[in-house]
Coordinates of C-alpha atoms and ligand atoms in Angstrom, one line a residue:
M1 CA 30.1 89.5 -14.6
T2 CA 27.9 92.3 -13.2
L3 CA 29.0 95.9 -13.0
Y4 CA 27.4 98.0 -10.3
S5 CA 27.4 101.6 -11.5
R6 CA 27.6 104.5 -9.1
K7 CA 25.5 107.7 -9.2
L8 CA 27.5 110.9 -9.9
I9 CA 26.8 113.3 -7.0
D10 CA 27.1 117.1 -7.4
L11 CA 29.2 119.0 -4.9
P12 CA 28.6 122.8 -4.5
K13 CA 30.5 124.7 -7.1
T14 CA 33.7 126.5 -6.0
Q15 CA 35.5 129.5 -7.5
I16 CA 38.9 127.9 -7.3
L17 CA 39.7 124.2 -7.2
V18 CA 43.2 123.1 -6.3
V19 CA 44.2 119.6 -7.0
G20 CA 46.7 118.1 -4.6
S21 CA 48.2 119.7 -1.5
G22 CA 52.0 119.8 -2.1
S23 CA 54.1 122.9 -1.6
A24 CA 52.9 124.4 -4.8
V25 CA 49.2 124.0 -4.4
A26 CA 49.0 124.4 -0.7
T27 CA 50.6 127.9 -1.2
A28 CA 48.2 128.5 -4.2
A29 CA 45.2 127.7 -2.0
I30 CA 46.3 129.8 0.9
T31 CA 47.1 132.8 -1.4
A32 CA 43.8 132.6 -3.3
A33 CA 41.7 132.3 -0.1
K34 CA 43.6 135.2 1.5
L35 CA 42.7 137.2 -1.6
G36 CA 39.0 136.6 -0.9
C37 CA 38.1 133.6 -3.1
M38 CA 36.2 130.5 -2.3
V39 CA 38.8 127.7 -2.6
T40 CA 38.4 123.9 -2.4
L41 CA 41.4 121.6 -2.1
V42 CA 41.2 118.0 -3.1
E43 CA 44.0 115.6 -1.9
R44 CA 44.3 111.9 -2.2
Y45 CA 46.1 111.4 1.2
G46 CA 44.8 112.3 4.6
F47 CA 47.2 115.2 5.2
M48 CA 48.6 118.2 3.4
G49 CA 52.1 118.8 2.0
G50 CA 52.8 116.3 -0.8
I51 CA 56.5 115.6 -0.9
S52 CA 57.2 118.2 1.8
T53 CA 55.6 116.0 4.4
Q54 CA 55.5 112.6 2.7
V55 CA 59.2 112.3 1.8
I56 CA 61.5 115.1 2.8
D57 CA 62.2 117.7 5.4
T58 CA 64.3 120.5 3.9
F59 CA 63.1 123.5 1.9
Y60 CA 65.7 124.4 -0.7
G61 CA 65.4 127.3 -3.2
F62 CA 64.6 130.0 -0.7
F63 CA 68.3 131.0 -0.8
I64 CA 70.7 130.9 -3.7
P65 CA 74.2 129.3 -3.5
G66 CA 77.0 131.6 -2.3
D67 CA 78.9 132.7 0.8
K68 CA 76.2 135.2 1.8
P69 CA 72.8 133.6 1.6
R70 CA 70.5 135.7 -0.7
K71 CA 66.8 135.0 -0.3
V72 CA 64.8 134.8 -3.6
V73 CA 61.4 133.6 -2.3
G74 CA 59.0 135.7 -0.2
G75 CA 55.4 136.4 0.6
I76 CA 53.0 133.7 1.6
P77 CA 55.8 131.1 1.7
D78 CA 57.3 133.1 4.5
L79 CA 54.2 132.5 6.6
V80 CA 55.0 128.8 6.5
I81 CA 58.6 129.3 7.5
D82 CA 57.7 131.8 10.3
R83 CA 55.3 129.3 11.8
L84 CA 57.9 126.5 11.7
F85 CA 60.4 128.7 13.5
E86 CA 57.8 129.9 16.0
Q87 CA 57.1 126.3 16.9
K88 CA 60.9 125.6 17.2
A89 CA 60.4 123.0 14.4
A90 CA 63.0 124.3 12.0
I91 CA 66.6 125.1 11.6
Y92 CA 68.7 126.8 8.9
R93 CA 71.2 124.4 7.4
P94 CA 73.9 125.0 4.9
N95 CA 73.7 122.7 1.9
T96 CA 76.7 120.4 1.6
Y97 CA 76.5 120.4 -2.3
G98 CA 76.4 124.2 -2.5
A99 CA 72.8 124.5 -3.5
G100 CA 72.2 127.3 -1.1
Q101 CA 71.1 127.4 2.6
G102 CA 68.2 125.1 3.4
I103 CA 65.5 125.2 6.0
T104 CA 65.2 121.8 7.7
Y105 CA 61.9 121.2 9.6
D106 CA 59.9 118.6 11.4
P107 CA 57.4 117.3 8.8
E108 CA 54.9 116.4 11.4
Y109 CA 54.7 120.0 12.5
L110 CA 54.5 121.1 8.9
K111 CA 51.5 118.9 8.3
V112 CA 49.6 120.8 11.0
I113 CA 51.0 124.2 9.9
W114 CA 49.8 123.7 6.3
E115 CA 46.4 122.9 7.6
Q116 CA 46.2 125.8 10.0
L117 CA 47.2 128.2 7.4
A118 CA 44.8 126.8 4.8
T119 CA 41.7 126.4 7.1
G120 CA 42.6 129.7 8.8
S121 CA 42.4 131.4 5.4
G122 CA 39.0 129.7 4.6
V123 CA 40.2 126.9 2.3
K124 CA 37.8 123.9 2.3
I125 CA 39.7 120.7 2.4
L126 CA 38.6 117.4 1.0
Y127 CA 41.0 114.6 1.9
H128 CA 41.1 111.0 0.7
S129 CA 39.8 112.0 -2.7
L130 CA 41.4 111.2 -6.0
V131 CA 40.7 113.3 -9.1
I132 CA 40.0 110.8 -11.8
D133 CA 38.3 112.7 -14.6
I134 CA 37.4 116.2 -15.9
V135 CA 34.4 118.1 -17.2
M136 CA 35.2 120.0 -20.4
D137 CA 33.2 122.4 -22.6
K138 CA 35.2 122.5 -25.9
N139 CA 38.7 123.7 -24.8
E140 CA 37.4 125.1 -21.4
L141 CA 37.8 123.1 -18.2
R142 CA 34.7 123.3 -16.1
G143 CA 35.3 120.9 -13.3
V144 CA 36.6 117.5 -12.2
I145 CA 35.3 114.1 -11.2
L146 CA 36.6 112.8 -7.9
A147 CA 36.3 109.4 -6.2
N148 CA 36.4 108.6 -2.6
K149 CA 34.9 106.1 -0.1
S150 CA 31.7 108.1 0.0
G151 CA 31.1 108.0 -3.7
L152 CA 31.8 109.5 -7.1
Y153 CA 31.5 113.3 -7.2
Q154 CA 31.4 116.1 -9.7
L155 CA 32.9 119.4 -8.6
M156 CA 32.6 122.4 -10.8
A157 CA 35.0 125.4 -10.6
D158 CA 35.7 128.7 -12.3
V159 CA 39.5 128.0 -12.3
V160 CA 41.4 124.7 -11.6
I161 CA 45.0 124.7 -10.3
D162 CA 46.7 121.4 -11.1
A163 CA 49.7 120.9 -8.8
S164 CA 49.2 117.2 -8.6
G165 CA 52.9 116.7 -9.3
D166 CA 51.9 114.4 -12.1
A167 CA 49.8 117.0 -14.0
D168 CA 46.9 114.6 -13.8
V169 CA 44.2 117.2 -14.7
A170 CA 46.2 118.7 -17.5
A171 CA 46.8 115.2 -19.0
L172 CA 43.1 114.3 -18.7
C173 CA 42.3 117.6 -20.5
G174 CA 44.6 116.6 -23.4
V175 CA 47.4 119.2 -22.7
P176 CA 50.5 118.0 -24.4
F177 CA 53.3 116.8 -22.0
E178 CA 56.6 115.1 -21.8
S179 CA 56.5 112.2 -19.4
A180 CA 58.8 109.8 -17.6
A181 CA 58.1 107.3 -20.3
D182 CA 60.3 109.6 -22.5
Q183 CA 63.8 109.1 -21.0
P184 CA 65.8 110.4 -19.3
V185 CA 63.9 110.5 -16.0
Q186 CA 65.2 111.2 -12.6
S187 CA 65.6 108.3 -10.1
L188 CA 63.2 107.7 -7.3
T189 CA 64.2 107.8 -3.6
T190 CA 62.8 106.3 -0.4
T191 CA 64.0 108.5 2.4
F192 CA 64.4 107.2 5.9
K193 CA 65.3 108.6 9.3
M194 CA 67.7 107.3 11.9
I195 CA 66.9 107.7 15.6
N196 CA 69.0 107.5 18.7
V197 CA 72.0 108.8 16.8
D198 CA 75.0 110.4 18.5
V199 CA 74.5 113.4 16.4
E200 CA 77.7 115.2 17.5
R201 CA 79.9 112.3 16.4
A202 CA 77.9 111.5 13.3
S203 CA 78.0 115.1 12.1
K204 CA 81.8 115.0 12.2
V205 CA 81.9 112.3 9.5
K206 CA 82.7 114.3 6.3
K207 CA 80.6 113.7 3.2
S208 CA 83.8 112.5 1.4
E209 CA 84.6 110.0 4.2
L210 CA 81.0 108.6 4.1
H211 CA 81.2 108.2 0.3
Q212 CA 84.6 106.5 0.6
L213 CA 83.2 104.1 3.2
M214 CA 80.3 103.3 0.8
A215 CA 82.6 102.7 -2.1
N216 CA 85.2 100.6 -0.2
T217 CA 83.1 98.5 2.2
S218 CA 81.9 95.2 1.0
G219 CA 78.9 93.2 2.2
Y220 CA 76.2 95.8 1.5
A221 CA 74.1 96.2 -1.6
L222 CA 74.3 100.0 -2.0
P223 CA 73.4 101.1 -5.5
R224 CA 74.3 104.7 -4.9
K225 CA 77.8 105.2 -3.5
E226 CA 77.1 108.7 -2.2
G227 CA 74.0 110.5 -0.9
S228 CA 73.6 112.5 2.2
V229 CA 72.5 112.4 5.8
H230 CA 71.7 115.5 7.8
I231 CA 70.9 116.9 11.2
T232 CA 67.3 117.8 12.0
P233 CA 65.6 120.0 14.7
L234 CA 64.9 116.8 16.7
P235 CA 67.5 115.5 19.2
G236 CA 69.2 112.2 18.1
V237 CA 67.5 112.2 14.7
M238 CA 69.3 112.3 11.3
V239 CA 67.5 112.1 8.0
T240 CA 68.9 110.5 4.8
N241 CA 68.7 110.9 1.1
M242 CA 70.5 107.8 -0.1
T243 CA 68.5 105.2 -1.9
R244 CA 68.1 105.1 -5.6
V245 CA 65.6 103.3 -7.8
T246 CA 66.3 103.9 -11.4
N247 CA 64.6 103.9 -14.8
I248 CA 61.0 103.8 -13.4
N249 CA 58.0 105.4 -15.0
P250 CA 56.1 106.5 -11.9
L251 CA 52.9 106.8 -14.0
D252 CA 52.9 103.1 -14.5
V253 CA 51.5 101.8 -11.3
A254 CA 53.0 98.3 -11.7
Q255 CA 56.5 99.9 -12.0
L256 CA 55.7 102.3 -9.1
S257 CA 54.7 99.4 -6.9
A258 CA 57.9 97.6 -7.7
A259 CA 59.8 100.8 -6.9
E260 CA 58.1 101.1 -3.5
I261 CA 59.2 97.6 -2.6
E262 CA 62.8 98.1 -3.9
G263 CA 63.1 101.6 -2.2
R264 CA 62.1 100.2 1.3
S265 CA 64.4 97.2 0.9
Q266 CA 67.3 99.6 0.0
A267 CA 66.5 101.8 3.0
L268 CA 67.0 98.8 5.3
E269 CA 70.3 98.0 3.7
Y270 CA 71.6 101.6 3.9
S271 CA 70.5 101.8 7.6
R272 CA 72.3 98.5 8.3
F273 CA 75.4 100.0 6.7
L274 CA 75.2 103.2 8.8
I275 CA 74.7 101.3 12.1
D276 CA 77.6 98.9 11.3
Q277 CA 80.1 101.2 9.7
V278 CA 79.6 104.8 10.5
A279 CA 80.7 106.6 13.7
G280 CA 77.8 107.9 15.8
Y281 CA 75.3 105.3 14.6
E282 CA 76.4 102.4 16.9
Q283 CA 73.2 102.6 19.1
A284 CA 71.0 104.0 16.3
A285 CA 67.9 102.4 14.8
L286 CA 65.8 102.9 11.7
G287 CA 63.1 105.3 12.9
G288 CA 60.8 105.7 9.9
L289 CA 60.5 105.5 6.1
S290 CA 59.0 108.0 3.8
T291 CA 55.2 107.7 3.4
Q292 CA 55.8 106.7 -0.2
I293 CA 58.8 106.6 -2.5
G294 CA 59.8 110.1 -3.7
V295 CA 59.1 110.8 -7.3
R296 CA 61.2 113.7 -8.7
E297 CA 59.6 114.0 -12.1
S298 CA 56.7 112.4 -14.0
R299 CA 54.8 114.6 -16.4
R300 CA 56.1 118.1 -17.5
I301 CA 53.4 119.9 -19.5
F302 CA 54.0 121.9 -22.6
G303 CA 52.9 125.4 -21.7
E304 CA 53.0 128.8 -23.4
H305 CA 56.7 128.9 -22.6
R306 CA 59.0 126.0 -22.0
L307 CA 61.7 126.7 -19.5
T308 CA 65.0 125.3 -21.0
R309 CA 68.4 124.3 -19.7
Q310 CA 69.7 127.4 -21.7
D311 CA 67.3 129.7 -19.8
V312 CA 68.6 128.3 -16.5
L313 CA 72.3 128.4 -17.2
S314 CA 72.2 131.8 -18.9
A315 CA 70.3 133.3 -16.0
R316 CA 67.6 134.5 -18.4
K317 CA 65.1 137.2 -17.4
F318 CA 61.4 137.4 -18.6
E319 CA 58.9 140.2 -18.8
D320 CA 56.2 138.0 -17.3
A321 CA 58.4 136.9 -14.4
I322 CA 56.5 135.5 -11.4
A323 CA 59.3 134.0 -9.4
V324 CA 63.1 133.7 -9.2
C325 CA 65.5 130.7 -8.9
G326 CA 69.2 130.4 -8.4
A327 CA 69.3 126.6 -7.8
P328 CA 71.8 124.5 -9.8
I329 CA 70.7 121.6 -12.1
E330 CA 70.6 118.6 -9.7
E331 CA 70.1 115.5 -11.7
H332 CA 69.7 112.1 -10.0
H333 CA 70.3 109.9 -13.0
A334 CA 70.8 106.2 -13.1
G335 CA 74.3 105.3 -11.8
K336 CA 76.4 105.9 -8.7
D337 CA 76.6 109.7 -8.7
T338 CA 74.5 112.9 -9.2
R339 CA 75.1 115.6 -11.9
W340 CA 75.4 119.2 -10.6
E341 CA 75.6 122.2 -12.9
Y342 CA 75.6 125.7 -11.5
L343 CA 74.5 129.1 -12.8
P344 CA 77.2 131.8 -12.9
A345 CA 78.1 132.8 -9.3
G346 CA 75.4 134.9 -7.6
E347 CA 73.1 134.9 -10.6
T348 CA 69.4 133.9 -10.9
Y349 CA 66.9 133.3 -13.6
Q350 CA 63.2 134.2 -13.6
I351 CA 60.3 131.8 -14.0
P352 CA 57.8 133.2 -16.5
Y353 CA 54.0 133.0 -15.9
R354 CA 53.6 131.3 -19.3
C355 CA 55.3 128.2 -17.8
L356 CA 52.2 127.7 -15.7
L357 CA 49.7 128.2 -18.6
P358 CA 49.0 125.0 -20.5
K359 CA 48.7 125.2 -24.2
T360 CA 45.2 124.5 -25.6
V361 CA 43.1 124.5 -22.4
E362 CA 41.5 127.5 -20.6
H363 CA 40.6 127.9 -16.9
L364 CA 43.5 125.7 -16.0
I365 CA 46.8 126.7 -14.3
V366 CA 49.6 124.3 -13.6
A367 CA 52.1 124.8 -10.8
G368 CA 54.9 123.0 -9.1
R369 CA 57.0 120.1 -10.4
C370 CA 54.7 119.5 -13.4
L371 CA 55.3 123.0 -14.9
S372 CA 56.4 123.5 -18.5
A373 CA 60.2 122.9 -18.5
D374 CA 62.6 120.6 -20.1
H375 CA 64.3 117.8 -18.2
D376 CA 67.4 119.8 -17.2
A377 CA 65.6 123.1 -16.4
H378 CA 63.2 121.0 -14.3
A379 CA 66.1 119.6 -12.3
S380 CA 66.9 123.2 -11.2
V381 CA 63.4 124.7 -10.8
R382 CA 61.7 121.9 -8.8
S383 CA 62.9 122.8 -5.3
M384 CA 60.1 123.5 -2.9
G385 CA 61.0 127.2 -2.5
Q386 CA 60.2 127.7 -6.2
C387 CA 57.2 125.4 -6.1
M388 CA 55.8 127.6 -3.3
A389 CA 56.6 130.7 -5.3
M390 CA 54.9 129.2 -8.4
G391 CA 51.9 128.3 -6.2
Q392 CA 51.7 131.8 -4.9
A393 CA 51.6 133.1 -8.5
A394 CA 49.0 130.5 -9.5
G395 CA 46.8 131.4 -6.6
A396 CA 47.2 135.1 -7.3
A397 CA 46.5 134.7 -11.0
A398 CA 43.4 132.6 -10.3
A399 CA 42.1 135.2 -7.8
T400 CA 42.9 138.1 -10.2
S401 CA 41.1 136.4 -13.1
I402 CA 38.0 135.9 -11.0
V403 CA 37.9 139.5 -9.6
K404 CA 38.6 141.0 -13.1
K405 CA 36.3 138.5 -14.9
Q406 CA 39.1 137.3 -17.1
T407 CA 40.6 133.9 -17.7
P408 CA 44.1 132.8 -16.5
H409 CA 45.4 133.3 -20.1
T410 CA 44.0 136.9 -20.3
V411 CA 45.1 138.1 -16.9
G412 CA 47.2 141.3 -17.3
I413 CA 50.8 140.5 -16.3
N414 CA 51.1 144.0 -14.8
D415 CA 48.1 143.3 -12.5
L416 CA 49.5 139.9 -11.5
Q417 CA 53.0 141.2 -10.8
A418 CA 51.5 144.1 -8.8
Q419 CA 49.5 141.7 -6.7
L420 CA 52.5 139.4 -6.2
K421 CA 54.6 142.4 -5.0
K422 CA 51.9 143.4 -2.6
L423 CA 52.0 139.8 -1.2
G424 CA 55.8 140.1 -0.7
A425 CA 56.9 137.9 -3.6
V426 CA 60.4 138.3 -5.0
L427 CA 60.3 138.9 -8.7
E428 CA 63.9 140.0 -9.5
Ligands
LIG1 C1 63.5 112.2 -3.1 C2 63.3 113.6 -3.3 C3 64.2 114.5 -2.6 C4 64.0 115.9 -2.8 N1 64.7 116.8 -2.0 C5 64.4 118.0 -2.0 C6 64.9 118.9 -1.0 O1 65.7 118.5 -0.1 N2 64.5 120.2 -1.0 C7 63.7 120.7 -1.9 O2 63.3 121.9 -1.8 N3 63.1 119.9 -2.9 C8 63.4 118.6 -2.9 N4 62.9 117.8 -3.8 C9 62.0 118.3 -4.9 C10 60.6 118.8 -4.3 O3 60.3 118.1 -3.1 C11 59.4 118.6 -5.2 O4 59.8 119.0 -6.5 C12 58.3 119.4 -4.7 O5 58.0 119.1 -3.4 C13 57.1 119.2 -5.6 O6 56.0 119.9 -5.0 P1 54.6 119.9 -5.8 O7 53.7 120.7 -5.0 O8 54.8 120.3 -7.2 O9 54.1 118.4 -5.9 P2 54.0 117.2 -4.8 O10 54.6 117.6 -3.5 O11 54.3 116.0 -5.4 O12 52.4 117.3 -4.4 C14 51.4 116.7 -5.3 C15 50.2 116.4 -4.4 O13 49.1 116.1 -5.2 C16 48.5 114.9 -4.7 N5 47.8 114.2 -5.8 C17 48.5 113.7 -6.9 N6 47.6 113.3 -7.8 C18 46.4 113.5 -7.3 C19 45.0 113.3 -7.8 N7 44.8 112.8 -9.0 N8 44.0 113.7 -7.0 C20 44.2 114.2 -5.7 N9 45.5 114.5 -5.2 C21 46.5 114.1 -6.0 C22 49.6 114.2 -4.0 O14 49.2 113.3 -3.0 C23 50.4 115.3 -3.4 O15 50.0 115.7 -2.2 C24 63.0 116.4 -3.7 C25 62.2 115.5 -4.4 C26 62.3 114.1 -4.1 C27 61.4 113.2 -4.8

């Protein structure tokens, strides 16, 4: 057997390299670029947004549960929301499980809005590129190796923000983490949309009625006897969160491949059930599946602080707060239902900057769903509102470290919080 080796090609060095383009890192990139830094974004797909455009269509976490919606995310994330409303591509929507008001949007518009905000701020985007390795000097991260159809590239950076969802960079650097191989792990979901729905009639079907129908109707293989379907800004279109593929380690590609196949197959079955059994869907059709199966958790790094279930439920406050969250613990475990646990009414906890700082490695910040948190805390803090708020903090910290010639670990928390307040972030 012959191996044909490729030459490693150098790309121009960047100040800040962001890996991925989900809610967290997209916000990080826009923030750092607006603060005057040279930012390069590397994404394996051909569009931005991660789960926000691949899988789902509702930002939660901006508002906390309660009768009067209280907004706990602000700053750069608001630019995204404002653009969506300007384009008439979003609606406010109460959450049926009491997780706080959501903002439901058209993901196709969001793809373009992420790009407009990023390129408009000066972010350089490299799509269709997978980060596969890293360049280290002792415990200092210096850059990454990425692969794409054009070749194999080395891209050096002063600071790397890993918001790959799976903490790919942190794991390659040897940062300790807890992974989906260590149970429990949240289930995976293929979302799908129904078109040509009589939305008025379909919306009148109460959640409890839908769940009863699922539980009592035979002839359909529905592993989850609950789940939700909601209105969207588009006429005749409803979007679901119903399928459930359990006990999968999404870091094992063979298991993930099997989950993709199972998720799509379940989506067809749930769609058949809706059309046959539920009022308003008589003339409807399956209008699209998520780009890939939705992965709720894979790796969670061990950082300088580990957000815990106790931190969440006791509404804990921190001196190095960079964001706020009031979302309940929402755990999609194996089985027919979902576990919900709420903070005391009207309360919030703070997310400390240390949850974004990996132990052992310098020049690396982690943001989004791969932050340092235990399984239950993660089930609360992973909403996109908080991912965007963490991304804003990561971008501001990276930019501050460059301006002040410090490292992410030595950035003064007062400087960072002052910068975040200037951007409009909510810190308490
Ligand atoms: C089924 C499901 C339903 C959910 N429902 C909601 C909801 O209704 N509302 C809500 O607010 N939250 C919801 N969540 C949670 C929320 O969507 C996620 O926690 C959040 O979007 C994670 O954002 P992120 O930026 O951390 O990561 P991701 O959105 O996962 O982004 C990671 C990005 O990195 C890219 N990437 C990964 N590895 C590499 C690599 N090696 N090289 C280059 N690129 C790479 C990926 O392609 C992706 O674009 C849901 C999650 C799931 C799975």
